């Protein structure tokens, strides 16, 4: 029993009904499920805004979906969703509202946190970002020596890097090509070194993105960037104002760093880092694509927010995707989930989703602090097709693990490809469709043998199939579609966390490593004694020091 009097997930009749249903389903084959129901593809497809989602290649029947929806109902998913939209503090371990949905709500919306409507502040920041971006584009904003800004270097990590960097890649076709963008996150000096190569400090703007403005990697990189700038310009601290802006919730730390808070774009503690790139954290992206396209992206997010908030469970795409993940994690022992975009522009999409999903749902205690007795978030991984096909898809097709996958593709190539290059597109998409087909339906031993394959090779050339996929299609990768896609995944993650009864909005699991790194660093630099250091780490530290000649 939970503290609020609800039964634990694994004691719910709805959970047990799913377990029994899984037994009944046995090794039902997708081939059979499709043969039994000619309408399956049509019935198991949902349209959300511009996104066309086909979930017919999943190992589910109508009964499975009904039981999964009952589980969602029994675990209060819609109640938690409504509490999020009302601004209640559903991030209980940090005592915070979870209001990324407010970042893309229209001006007319009213969403409260701590009894205060947050929408006016959200729009005030957007209104400050837009003209700033326009001033960069027009050349009105100049560097300390009067040069036009031509290079934007975003310095941040985690949610303050992955979102803007991913979206910049995704929307490259919409970017101001005359500007150069670099994204620096790693505290490895090589990252900043490579990013600054060939840049003229007089033409460079640093965008320091950090919710807390205390993250060691970001502050270290920002400090080195400031040194590079001031040395390059042979200027004093006064040059910082024209070359550094901050995106943060922490005005005090921003000022302490030496950035004028007039050049700070604010957001709030009710925006989680991994849910933040549609806040001020998206400034570099807005510089890249312009405020109109940025607003189109926000509208795309909002469209899916409204769908999630209002659509009935049987048509609710984030609900469906979340429940399907729970089905495989718990009842098929699937440990991983692959996200396979058939778009070069989505090269950073899966890395972005890794933080969104794994930092949110990589938990093993429930909201009350009890160890969970069920699977939680999967290992999320993947790279753009078709590259993956020539690398790891072998395991997806014939390995011993079940890895459900999302195949994401677009009907049209982006606008600025030459006709010859745009001609590659059908081949790209043929690969997406072929993979979904091969994963679902495989190739039987009989089919292989019928091709005249030598009997000893038949097992090697047989494809078991029954590997589930969701196919997500849209007309093109526009700013709005990107927003829709991200919101879809955000809410999918939400649904899963709600069913698992975990807090999807904290990330205590990253803290221990940070504390230990601080403790170990003096041992590396000065050979200081670290009390209680384990034998393995002590030896590694000694080896490191000797290899560094210390
Ligand atoms: O350490 C994890 C984390 O807190 C992420 O959740 C966050 O996105 C990242 O660090 C960066 O944090 P900040 O924006 O405060 O620098």
Coordinates of N, CA, C and O and ligand atoms in Angstrom, one line a residue, residues 156-161 209-216 218 247 267 272-274 276 281 355 359 507 510-511 514, ligand 1:
X156 N 27.0 25.3 -22.3 CA 26.1 24.7 -21.4 C 26.2 23.2 -21.4 O 27.0 22.7 -22.2
X157 N 25.6 22.5 -20.5 CA 25.7 21.0 -20.5 C 24.3 20.4 -20.1 O 23.5 21.1 -19.5
X158 N 24.1 19.2 -20.5 CA 22.9 18.5 -20.2 C 21.7 19.2 -20.9 O 21.9 19.6 -22.1
X159 N 20.7 19.6 -20.2 CA 19.5 20.2 -20.8 C 19.9 21.6 -21.4 O 19.2 22.1 -22.2
X160 N 21.0 22.2 -20.9 CA 21.4 23.5 -21.4 C 22.2 23.4 -22.6 O 22.7 24.4 -23.1
X161 N 22.4 22.2 -23.1 CA 23.2 22.0 -24.4 C 22.4 21.1 -25.3 O 22.2 21.4 -26.5
X209 N 24.6 29.1 -20.9 CA 23.3 28.6 -20.6 C 23.4 27.7 -19.4 O 24.1 26.6 -19.5
X210 N 22.9 28.1 -18.3 CA 22.9 27.2 -17.1 C 21.8 27.6 -16.2 O 21.7 28.8 -15.7
X211 N 20.9 26.7 -15.9 CA 19.7 27.0 -15.1 C 20.2 27.5 -13.7 O 19.8 28.5 -13.2
X212 N 21.2 26.7 -13.1 CA 21.7 27.0 -11.8 C 22.8 28.0 -11.8 O 23.0 28.7 -10.8
X213 N 23.5 28.1 -12.9 CA 24.7 28.9 -13.0 C 25.8 28.5 -12.0 O 26.7 29.3 -11.6
X214 N 25.7 27.2 -11.6 CA 26.8 26.7 -10.7 C 27.4 25.4 -11.2 O 28.3 24.9 -10.6
X215 N 26.9 25.0 -12.4 CA 27.4 23.7 -12.9 C 28.9 23.9 -13.3 O 29.3 24.7 -14.1
X216 N 29.7 23.0 -12.7 CA 31.2 23.2 -12.8 C 31.7 23.2 -14.2 O 32.5 24.0 -14.6
X218 N 30.2 24.0 -17.0 CA 29.8 25.3 -17.7 C 30.5 26.5 -17.2 O 31.0 27.3 -18.0
X247 N 21.7 32.7 -19.8 CA 20.4 32.1 -19.7 C 20.3 31.4 -18.4 O 21.0 30.4 -18.3
X267 N 14.7 32.2 -16.8 CA 13.6 31.2 -16.7 C 13.4 30.8 -15.2 O 13.9 31.5 -14.4
X272 N 12.3 22.1 -15.7 CA 13.4 21.2 -15.6 C 14.4 21.4 -16.7 O 14.1 21.7 -17.8
X273 N 15.7 21.1 -16.4 CA 16.8 21.3 -17.4 C 16.5 20.6 -18.7 O 16.6 21.1 -19.7
X274 N 16.0 19.3 -18.6 CA 15.8 18.5 -19.8 C 14.5 18.9 -20.5 O 14.2 18.3 -21.5
X276 N 13.8 22.2 -21.1 CA 14.0 23.7 -21.1 C 14.3 24.4 -22.4 O 14.4 25.6 -22.5
X281 N 16.6 29.1 -22.6 CA 17.7 28.2 -23.0 C 17.7 28.0 -24.5 O 18.8 27.7 -25.0
X355 N 18.6 12.0 -22.4 CA 18.5 12.8 -21.2 C 17.0 12.9 -20.8 O 16.7 12.6 -19.6
X359 N 17.1 10.5 -17.6 CA 17.2 11.3 -16.4 C 15.9 11.4 -15.7 O 15.8 11.5 -14.5
X507 N 16.5 14.5 -10.3 CA 17.7 13.8 -10.9 C 18.7 13.7 -9.8 O 19.9 14.0 -10.1
X510 N 22.5 12.1 -10.3 CA 23.7 12.7 -10.8 C 24.5 13.4 -9.8 O 25.7 13.8 -10.0
X511 N 24.0 13.4 -8.5 CA 24.7 14.2 -7.5 C 26.0 13.6 -6.9 O 27.0 14.2 -6.8
X514 N 29.1 14.1 -8.8 CA 29.6 15.5 -8.7 C 30.4 15.7 -7.5 O 31.5 16.3 -7.5
Ligands
LIG1 O1 23.6 17.3 -13.5 C1 22.4 17.1 -14.2 C2 21.8 18.5 -14.6 O2 21.3 19.1 -13.4 C3 20.8 18.4 -15.6 O3 19.5 18.0 -15.1 C4 20.8 19.7 -16.2 O4 20.2 19.7 -17.5 C5 22.3 19.9 -16.3 O5 22.8 19.3 -15.1 C6 22.8 21.3 -16.5 O6 22.4 22.1 -15.4 P1 22.4 23.7 -15.4 O7 21.5 24.1 -16.5 O8 22.0 24.1 -14.1 O9 23.9 24.1 -15.7

